[in-house]
Every structure is written in C-alpha cells, then in structure tokens.
Amino acid sequence: MTNILENFSKYRLFINAGIQRSVVYRMNFLIYRMADICGALVSYYLWQAIYRSSTETKLGNFTVQEMSLYVFLSAFASVFISTYVSGNIGEEIKEGSIAVRLLKPISFIGTYLFDEIGSKLIQVSVSALPILGGLCLFQIINPNTLPFNFMNLILFLVSLLLSYLLNFFFNVCFGYTAFVLQSLWGANLLKSSIINFMSGVLIPLSFFPTAIRNLFTILPFSSLIYTPVMIYLGKYNTEQLIKALSVQVVWIIFFYILSKIIWKFVINRLVVQGG
C-alpha cells in the first residue's frame, strides 16, 4: 500500500483509463444504470404491496417510508461498492493476458484498484444525482417521513467507502481462485447470489430470526449494504455505530492480508509452472 502512495502519479494513468472506458462505452453504462433503477422500482412496489396487505405499521422495525428509503439507498450502495476485479482477474488468467500486467513495475492489484476508481467516479456521479440526491431532497421537503441528518449522510458515505474496499479485497481473494478453477463465470454467479442474500440487498437482515441475524452481522457481507444503509437511516446508536464501522475495518484488514498471502502462493506456483 505504501508503494502505491509513493507511485501515485503512475496510477493516475489507470484512473484516466477507467474514466475513458466508461465514457467510450456510455451506452452500455447507461443500460446498466437503467437496470439498477428498474430493479429498485420493482423492489419498491413489492414492499409497498407487502405493507398494504399488513395490519402492522412496522415490519422488521421499518416503517413503510423507511423501507422505501432502504430500497433506493441499497440500489445506490450496490452501484458504489460494485467491483469487477474477480471477473477481470479470471478473464485475464483464462486468456493469458495477465502476463502483460505482471510485467509492469507497479502493484498488480493497484492497477485494478485505480482503474476501477476511474470508472467508479463516473458511475457514482451519474447515480448520486437521481437516487441519493432525490432521496435527500425528499427528506428535506417531507421532514415528517424521516428528517434529513447531514451527519448520517457523511457517516453513510464513509461506511460506503469502507464497504467498497472490503468488497474489492474480498473479490481479489476470490479472483485468485481462477488459477485453480480456470473459469470463474459460474462461481461468480453463485458468489453474487450469496452476497445479495447475506448483505441485505434483497431483504433487510432485521427480518431474519435473531440467531441468523447475529451470525450474518459478524460476517463480512452485512457490512457491504446493510451497515451503510442502517447508518443513514439512524438505526444505530453511538455504540452500535462504532462497532459496525470497526467490523468493516477489521474485515478490510483481514482480506487485504489474506490477498497478500494467496498472492505469494500463486506467484510461487506460477514460477514452478513456468520452469
């Protein structure tokens, strides 16, 4: 990580490449964003129907207004933390083009990270205005629904940044399995399904039985979506907030160290095969 900071000027090229790729393939980019919004709308109307059919004003400790915010905040968070590093690593290993990246005198993972940062700047900018900006404006105009809290917004963004780093290094570790599996297409589908379920994208974790919810809470996946959104909604007190952010930091450190260990094993394996 220190090496990356010292050679930041070299990595700016990868940031620019990420930005240019998002601009060049803007139609593909817009289609993906439209799909994100459509998915959020489907979830929104589904939960509206569930609340209308219930006699309770709160389900899973959420009012219908809070659940509406949860759905769209989850959609924005999903865009923010998304990473394609495992797929990219798997594809380059499959094609053999990873050798070119290995020859570069800079951090192997750093090239992926800064390339994603470039594309992420465009993705988040496009999504923030209609989704996050719209939600904040709605809260300001309708304070009785859920009062807008600027500090919660800042903490939400901080937690999202931690979520992205956690998701990135987890996917780096997962991507290295391509050296064994050769193709990650099916494994990536399974991984995405598990993460969507355990991160609270499909159903907030508060709807699960206590034992399962407590288990999911200490696993890394709940830190990806559920934690940031709960912070924005003001569902955590100070103690719970500190604990939630600490869990995110611990998992980031864990997967960062694990990625280094796996990489050393992979490199040694590549040298033996090359010899």
Tab-separated table of C-alpha atoms in Angstrom:
chain	number	residue	atom	x	y	z
A	1	MET	CA	0.000	0.000	0.000
A	2	THR	CA	2.924	2.336	0.759
A	3	ASN	CA	4.334	1.594	-2.696
A	4	ILE	CA	1.040	2.665	-4.249
A	5	LEU	CA	1.044	6.004	-2.444
A	6	GLU	CA	4.659	6.679	-3.394
A	7	ASN	CA	3.980	5.993	-7.088
A	8	PHE	CA	0.552	7.610	-7.294
A	9	SER	CA	1.477	9.561	-10.436
A	10	LYS	CA	1.860	6.251	-12.307
A	11	TYR	CA	-1.563	5.054	-11.183
A	12	ARG	CA	-3.276	8.201	-12.444
A	13	LEU	CA	-2.956	6.682	-15.912
A	14	PHE	CA	-5.195	3.821	-14.793
A	15	ILE	CA	-7.720	6.277	-13.307
A	16	ASN	CA	-7.857	8.080	-16.655
A	17	ALA	CA	-8.225	4.742	-18.463
A	18	GLY	CA	-11.182	3.841	-16.242
A	19	ILE	CA	-12.851	7.187	-16.912
A	20	GLN	CA	-12.285	6.943	-20.669
A	21	ARG	CA	-13.669	3.406	-20.827
A	22	SER	CA	-16.869	4.493	-19.056
A	23	VAL	CA	-17.233	7.404	-21.485
A	24	VAL	CA	-16.479	5.350	-24.609
A	25	TYR	CA	-18.942	2.620	-23.642
A	26	ARG	CA	-21.505	5.102	-22.357
A	27	MET	CA	-24.493	3.296	-23.896
A	28	ASN	CA	-23.552	0.090	-22.119
A	29	PHE	CA	-23.009	2.120	-18.955
A	30	LEU	CA	-26.425	3.825	-19.213
A	31	ILE	CA	-28.181	0.497	-19.797
A	32	TYR	CA	-26.664	-0.890	-16.604
A	33	ARG	CA	-27.744	2.182	-14.626
A	34	MET	CA	-31.274	1.947	-16.040
A	35	ALA	CA	-31.331	-1.709	-14.984
A	36	ASP	CA	-30.301	-0.671	-11.451
A	37	ILE	CA	-33.139	1.858	-11.256
A	38	CYS	CA	-35.678	-0.618	-12.677
A	39	GLY	CA	-34.610	-3.209	-10.124
A	40	ALA	CA	-35.053	-0.678	-7.319
A	41	LEU	CA	-38.517	0.245	-8.591
A	42	VAL	CA	-39.567	-3.418	-8.653
A	43	SER	CA	-38.421	-3.826	-5.030
A	44	TYR	CA	-40.148	-0.579	-4.064
A	45	TYR	CA	-43.559	-1.617	-5.418
A	46	LEU	CA	-43.160	-5.107	-3.966
A	47	TRP	CA	-42.596	-3.719	-0.465
A	48	GLN	CA	-45.441	-1.242	-0.928
A	49	ALA	CA	-47.755	-4.175	-1.649
A	50	ILE	CA	-46.450	-6.073	1.382
A	51	TYR	CA	-47.093	-3.135	3.717
A	52	ARG	CA	-50.571	-2.502	2.267
A	53	SER	CA	-51.513	-6.117	2.907
A	54	SER	CA	-50.253	-5.991	6.517
A	55	THR	CA	-52.121	-4.677	9.546
A	56	GLU	CA	-48.840	-3.627	11.187
A	57	THR	CA	-47.394	-0.149	10.717
A	58	LYS	CA	-43.850	-1.527	11.157
A	59	LEU	CA	-42.305	-4.646	9.682
A	60	GLY	CA	-38.841	-5.699	10.764
A	61	ASN	CA	-38.600	-2.411	12.689
A	62	PHE	CA	-39.124	-0.446	9.454
A	63	THR	CA	-41.996	1.876	8.637
A	64	VAL	CA	-43.152	1.897	5.021
A	65	GLN	CA	-41.346	5.216	4.494
A	66	GLU	CA	-38.111	3.853	5.950
A	67	MET	CA	-38.393	0.743	3.807
A	68	SER	CA	-38.834	2.898	0.704
A	69	LEU	CA	-35.642	4.760	1.584
A	70	TYR	CA	-33.910	1.453	2.323
A	71	VAL	CA	-34.700	0.116	-1.155
A	72	PHE	CA	-33.280	3.090	-3.039
A	73	LEU	CA	-30.317	3.538	-0.696
A	74	SER	CA	-29.470	-0.136	-1.250
A	75	ALA	CA	-29.601	0.432	-5.006
A	76	PHE	CA	-27.184	3.366	-4.741
A	77	ALA	CA	-24.913	1.452	-2.347
A	78	SER	CA	-24.817	-1.509	-4.755
A	79	VAL	CA	-23.528	0.759	-7.531
A	80	PHE	CA	-20.998	2.383	-5.205
A	81	ILE	CA	-19.435	-0.838	-3.876
A	82	SER	CA	-19.642	-2.896	-7.075
A	83	THR	CA	-16.339	-4.307	-8.285
A	84	TYR	CA	-15.381	-6.403	-11.283
A	85	VAL	CA	-11.878	-7.270	-10.146
A	86	SER	CA	-12.536	-11.009	-9.677
A	87	GLY	CA	-14.049	-11.278	-13.154
A	88	ASN	CA	-11.206	-9.278	-14.692
A	89	ILE	CA	-8.562	-11.396	-12.995
A	90	GLY	CA	-10.329	-14.581	-14.066
A	91	GLU	CA	-10.674	-13.400	-17.663
A	92	GLU	CA	-7.026	-12.343	-17.928
A	93	ILE	CA	-5.860	-15.646	-16.469
A	94	LYS	CA	-8.073	-17.523	-18.913
A	95	GLU	CA	-6.747	-15.519	-21.890
A	96	GLY	CA	-3.152	-15.444	-20.668
A	97	SER	CA	-3.020	-11.638	-20.900
A	98	ILE	CA	-2.284	-11.436	-17.179
A	99	ALA	CA	1.394	-11.872	-18.083
A	100	VAL	CA	1.418	-8.361	-19.575
A	101	ARG	CA	0.072	-6.870	-16.343
A	102	LEU	CA	2.622	-8.791	-14.276
A	103	LEU	CA	5.462	-7.245	-16.274
A	104	LYS	CA	4.525	-3.720	-15.209
A	105	PRO	CA	6.835	-2.340	-12.464
A	106	ILE	CA	3.908	-1.354	-10.241
A	107	SER	CA	1.497	-3.057	-7.863
A	108	PHE	CA	-0.505	-5.791	-9.589
A	109	ILE	CA	-3.639	-5.125	-7.502
A	110	GLY	CA	-3.067	-1.373	-7.608
A	111	THR	CA	-3.617	-1.369	-11.372
A	112	TYR	CA	-7.056	-2.931	-10.915
A	113	LEU	CA	-7.937	-0.671	-7.982
A	114	PHE	CA	-7.167	2.629	-9.698
A	115	ASP	CA	-8.732	1.531	-12.962
A	116	GLU	CA	-11.935	0.867	-11.024
A	117	ILE	CA	-11.664	4.188	-9.203
A	118	GLY	CA	-11.712	5.930	-12.581
A	119	SER	CA	-14.857	4.150	-13.762
A	120	LYS	CA	-16.374	4.485	-10.284
A	121	LEU	CA	-16.099	8.277	-10.445
A	122	ILE	CA	-18.428	8.260	-13.452
A	123	GLN	CA	-20.775	5.579	-12.106
A	124	VAL	CA	-21.272	7.210	-8.720
A	125	SER	CA	-21.628	10.703	-10.187
A	126	VAL	CA	-24.386	9.572	-12.541
A	127	SER	CA	-26.201	7.576	-9.838
A	128	ALA	CA	-25.800	10.074	-6.991
A	129	LEU	CA	-27.876	12.859	-8.514
A	130	PRO	CA	-31.088	10.955	-9.346
A	131	ILE	CA	-31.014	8.455	-6.465
A	132	LEU	CA	-29.119	9.869	-3.484
A	133	GLY	CA	-29.835	13.492	-4.353
A	134	GLY	CA	-33.507	12.717	-4.873
A	135	LEU	CA	-33.777	10.922	-1.530
A	136	CYS	CA	-32.096	13.761	0.362
A	137	LEU	CA	-34.375	16.316	-1.315
A	138	PHE	CA	-37.429	14.187	-0.491
A	139	GLN	CA	-36.421	14.073	3.180
A	140	ILE	CA	-35.836	17.815	3.319
A	141	ILE	CA	-39.227	18.535	1.733
A	142	ASN	CA	-41.005	15.903	3.871
A	143	PRO	CA	-39.332	16.049	7.308
A	144	ASN	CA	-42.170	14.089	8.909
A	145	THR	CA	-41.174	10.995	6.924
A	146	LEU	CA	-37.588	10.783	8.153
A	147	PRO	CA	-35.769	14.043	8.976
A	148	PHE	CA	-32.645	14.617	6.903
A	149	ASN	CA	-29.477	14.298	9.002
A	150	PHE	CA	-26.297	15.646	7.433
A	151	MET	CA	-24.034	13.731	9.845
A	152	ASN	CA	-25.765	10.469	8.971
A	153	LEU	CA	-25.123	11.242	5.295
A	154	ILE	CA	-21.392	11.778	5.936
A	155	LEU	CA	-21.137	8.595	8.014
A	156	PHE	CA	-23.076	6.740	5.307
A	157	LEU	CA	-20.534	7.807	2.673
A	158	VAL	CA	-17.613	6.880	4.950
A	159	SER	CA	-19.147	3.463	5.563
A	160	LEU	CA	-19.737	3.038	1.806
A	161	LEU	CA	-16.067	3.740	1.123
A	162	LEU	CA	-15.110	1.074	3.653
A	163	SER	CA	-17.671	-1.268	2.055
A	164	TYR	CA	-16.087	-0.786	-1.346
A	165	LEU	CA	-12.581	-1.557	-0.055
A	166	LEU	CA	-13.915	-4.625	1.748
A	167	ASN	CA	-15.722	-5.832	-1.363
A	168	PHE	CA	-12.677	-5.125	-3.534
A	169	PHE	CA	-10.190	-7.115	-1.442
A	170	PHE	CA	-12.687	-9.936	-0.911
A	171	ASN	CA	-13.093	-10.182	-4.691
A	172	VAL	CA	-9.331	-10.061	-5.170
A	173	CYS	CA	-9.053	-13.165	-2.980
A	174	PHE	CA	-11.920	-14.757	-4.875
A	175	GLY	CA	-10.378	-13.837	-8.226
A	176	TYR	CA	-7.187	-15.696	-7.370
A	177	THR	CA	-9.161	-18.956	-7.376
A	178	ALA	CA	-9.134	-18.629	-11.171
A	179	PHE	CA	-5.605	-20.024	-11.050
A	180	VAL	CA	-7.236	-23.284	-9.924
A	181	LEU	CA	-10.730	-23.132	-11.454
A	182	GLN	CA	-9.570	-21.595	-14.771
A	183	SER	CA	-13.020	-20.024	-15.304
A	184	LEU	CA	-14.977	-18.043	-12.698
A	185	TRP	CA	-18.202	-17.493	-14.650
A	186	GLY	CA	-20.348	-19.972	-12.697
A	187	ALA	CA	-18.557	-19.291	-9.411
A	188	ASN	CA	-19.173	-15.550	-9.821
A	189	LEU	CA	-22.910	-16.128	-10.253
A	190	LEU	CA	-23.021	-18.215	-7.079
A	191	LYS	CA	-20.961	-15.655	-5.189
A	192	SER	CA	-23.219	-12.772	-6.281
A	193	SER	CA	-26.358	-14.651	-5.213
A	194	ILE	CA	-24.929	-15.406	-1.769
A	195	ILE	CA	-23.739	-11.823	-1.251
A	196	ASN	CA	-27.072	-10.324	-2.350
A	197	PHE	CA	-28.856	-12.541	0.165
A	198	MET	CA	-26.487	-12.053	3.103
A	199	SER	CA	-25.753	-8.348	2.578
A	200	GLY	CA	-29.366	-7.222	2.963
A	201	VAL	CA	-29.938	-6.193	-0.650
A	202	LEU	CA	-32.937	-8.471	-1.119
A	203	ILE	CA	-34.282	-8.492	2.451
A	204	PRO	CA	-33.065	-6.346	5.386
A	205	LEU	CA	-31.299	-8.515	7.946
A	206	SER	CA	-33.701	-7.348	10.680
A	207	PHE	CA	-36.358	-9.613	9.095
A	208	PHE	CA	-34.331	-12.736	9.856
A	209	PRO	CA	-34.549	-14.708	13.148
A	210	THR	CA	-32.257	-13.342	15.855
A	211	ALA	CA	-29.715	-16.181	15.689
A	212	ILE	CA	-29.339	-15.929	11.908
A	213	ARG	CA	-29.252	-12.114	12.023
A	214	ASN	CA	-26.481	-12.163	14.664
A	215	LEU	CA	-24.497	-14.623	12.550
A	216	PHE	CA	-24.877	-12.546	9.392
A	217	THR	CA	-23.914	-9.387	11.284
A	218	ILE	CA	-20.426	-10.631	12.165
A	219	LEU	CA	-19.802	-11.937	8.639
A	220	PRO	CA	-18.282	-9.517	6.102
A	221	PHE	CA	-21.271	-9.421	3.755
A	222	SER	CA	-23.616	-7.491	6.068
A	223	SER	CA	-21.029	-4.696	6.101
A	224	LEU	CA	-21.416	-4.184	2.366
A	225	ILE	CA	-25.004	-2.878	2.122
A	226	TYR	CA	-26.915	-3.330	5.370
A	227	THR	CA	-24.471	-1.438	7.597
A	228	PRO	CA	-24.195	1.761	5.488
A	229	VAL	CA	-27.962	1.956	4.911
A	230	MET	CA	-28.763	1.415	8.597
A	231	ILE	CA	-26.315	4.201	9.434
A	232	TYR	CA	-28.066	6.588	7.036
A	233	LEU	CA	-31.476	5.714	8.492
A	234	GLY	CA	-30.188	6.458	12.006
A	235	LYS	CA	-30.884	2.921	13.245
A	236	TYR	CA	-27.601	2.685	15.156
A	237	ASN	CA	-26.761	4.364	18.453
A	238	THR	CA	-23.186	5.531	19.072
A	239	GLU	CA	-22.001	2.183	20.428
A	240	GLN	CA	-23.562	0.225	17.571
A	241	LEU	CA	-22.140	2.696	15.045
A	242	ILE	CA	-18.585	2.335	16.342
A	243	LYS	CA	-18.951	-1.457	16.398
A	244	ALA	CA	-20.321	-1.556	12.833
A	245	LEU	CA	-17.509	0.608	11.422
A	246	SER	CA	-14.927	-1.380	13.384
A	247	VAL	CA	-16.228	-4.641	11.905
A	248	GLN	CA	-15.801	-3.149	8.424
A	249	VAL	CA	-12.206	-2.092	9.142
A	250	VAL	CA	-11.317	-5.488	10.636
A	251	TRP	CA	-12.636	-7.344	7.582
A	252	ILE	CA	-10.778	-5.000	5.220
A	253	ILE	CA	-7.507	-5.721	7.034
A	254	PHE	CA	-8.275	-9.445	7.064
A	255	PHE	CA	-8.919	-9.710	3.324
A	256	TYR	CA	-6.020	-7.394	2.479
A	257	ILE	CA	-3.604	-9.626	4.408
A	258	LEU	CA	-5.245	-12.757	3.004
A	259	SER	CA	-4.845	-11.428	-0.548
A	260	LYS	CA	-1.119	-10.935	0.087
A	261	ILE	CA	-0.764	-14.480	1.411
A	262	ILE	CA	-2.686	-16.014	-1.502
A	263	TRP	CA	-0.724	-13.926	-3.996
A	264	LYS	CA	2.597	-15.221	-2.668
A	265	PHE	CA	1.331	-18.762	-3.066
A	266	VAL	CA	0.063	-18.036	-6.585
A	267	ILE	CA	3.308	-16.386	-7.669
A	268	ASN	CA	5.354	-19.334	-6.401
A	269	ARG	CA	3.047	-21.676	-8.248
A	270	LEU	CA	3.424	-19.675	-11.454
A	271	VAL	CA	7.230	-19.749	-11.188
A	272	VAL	CA	7.203	-23.530	-10.745
A	273	GLN	CA	4.882	-23.999	-13.724
A	274	GLY	CA	6.926	-21.594	-15.844
A	275	GLY	CA	10.082	-23.512	-15.008
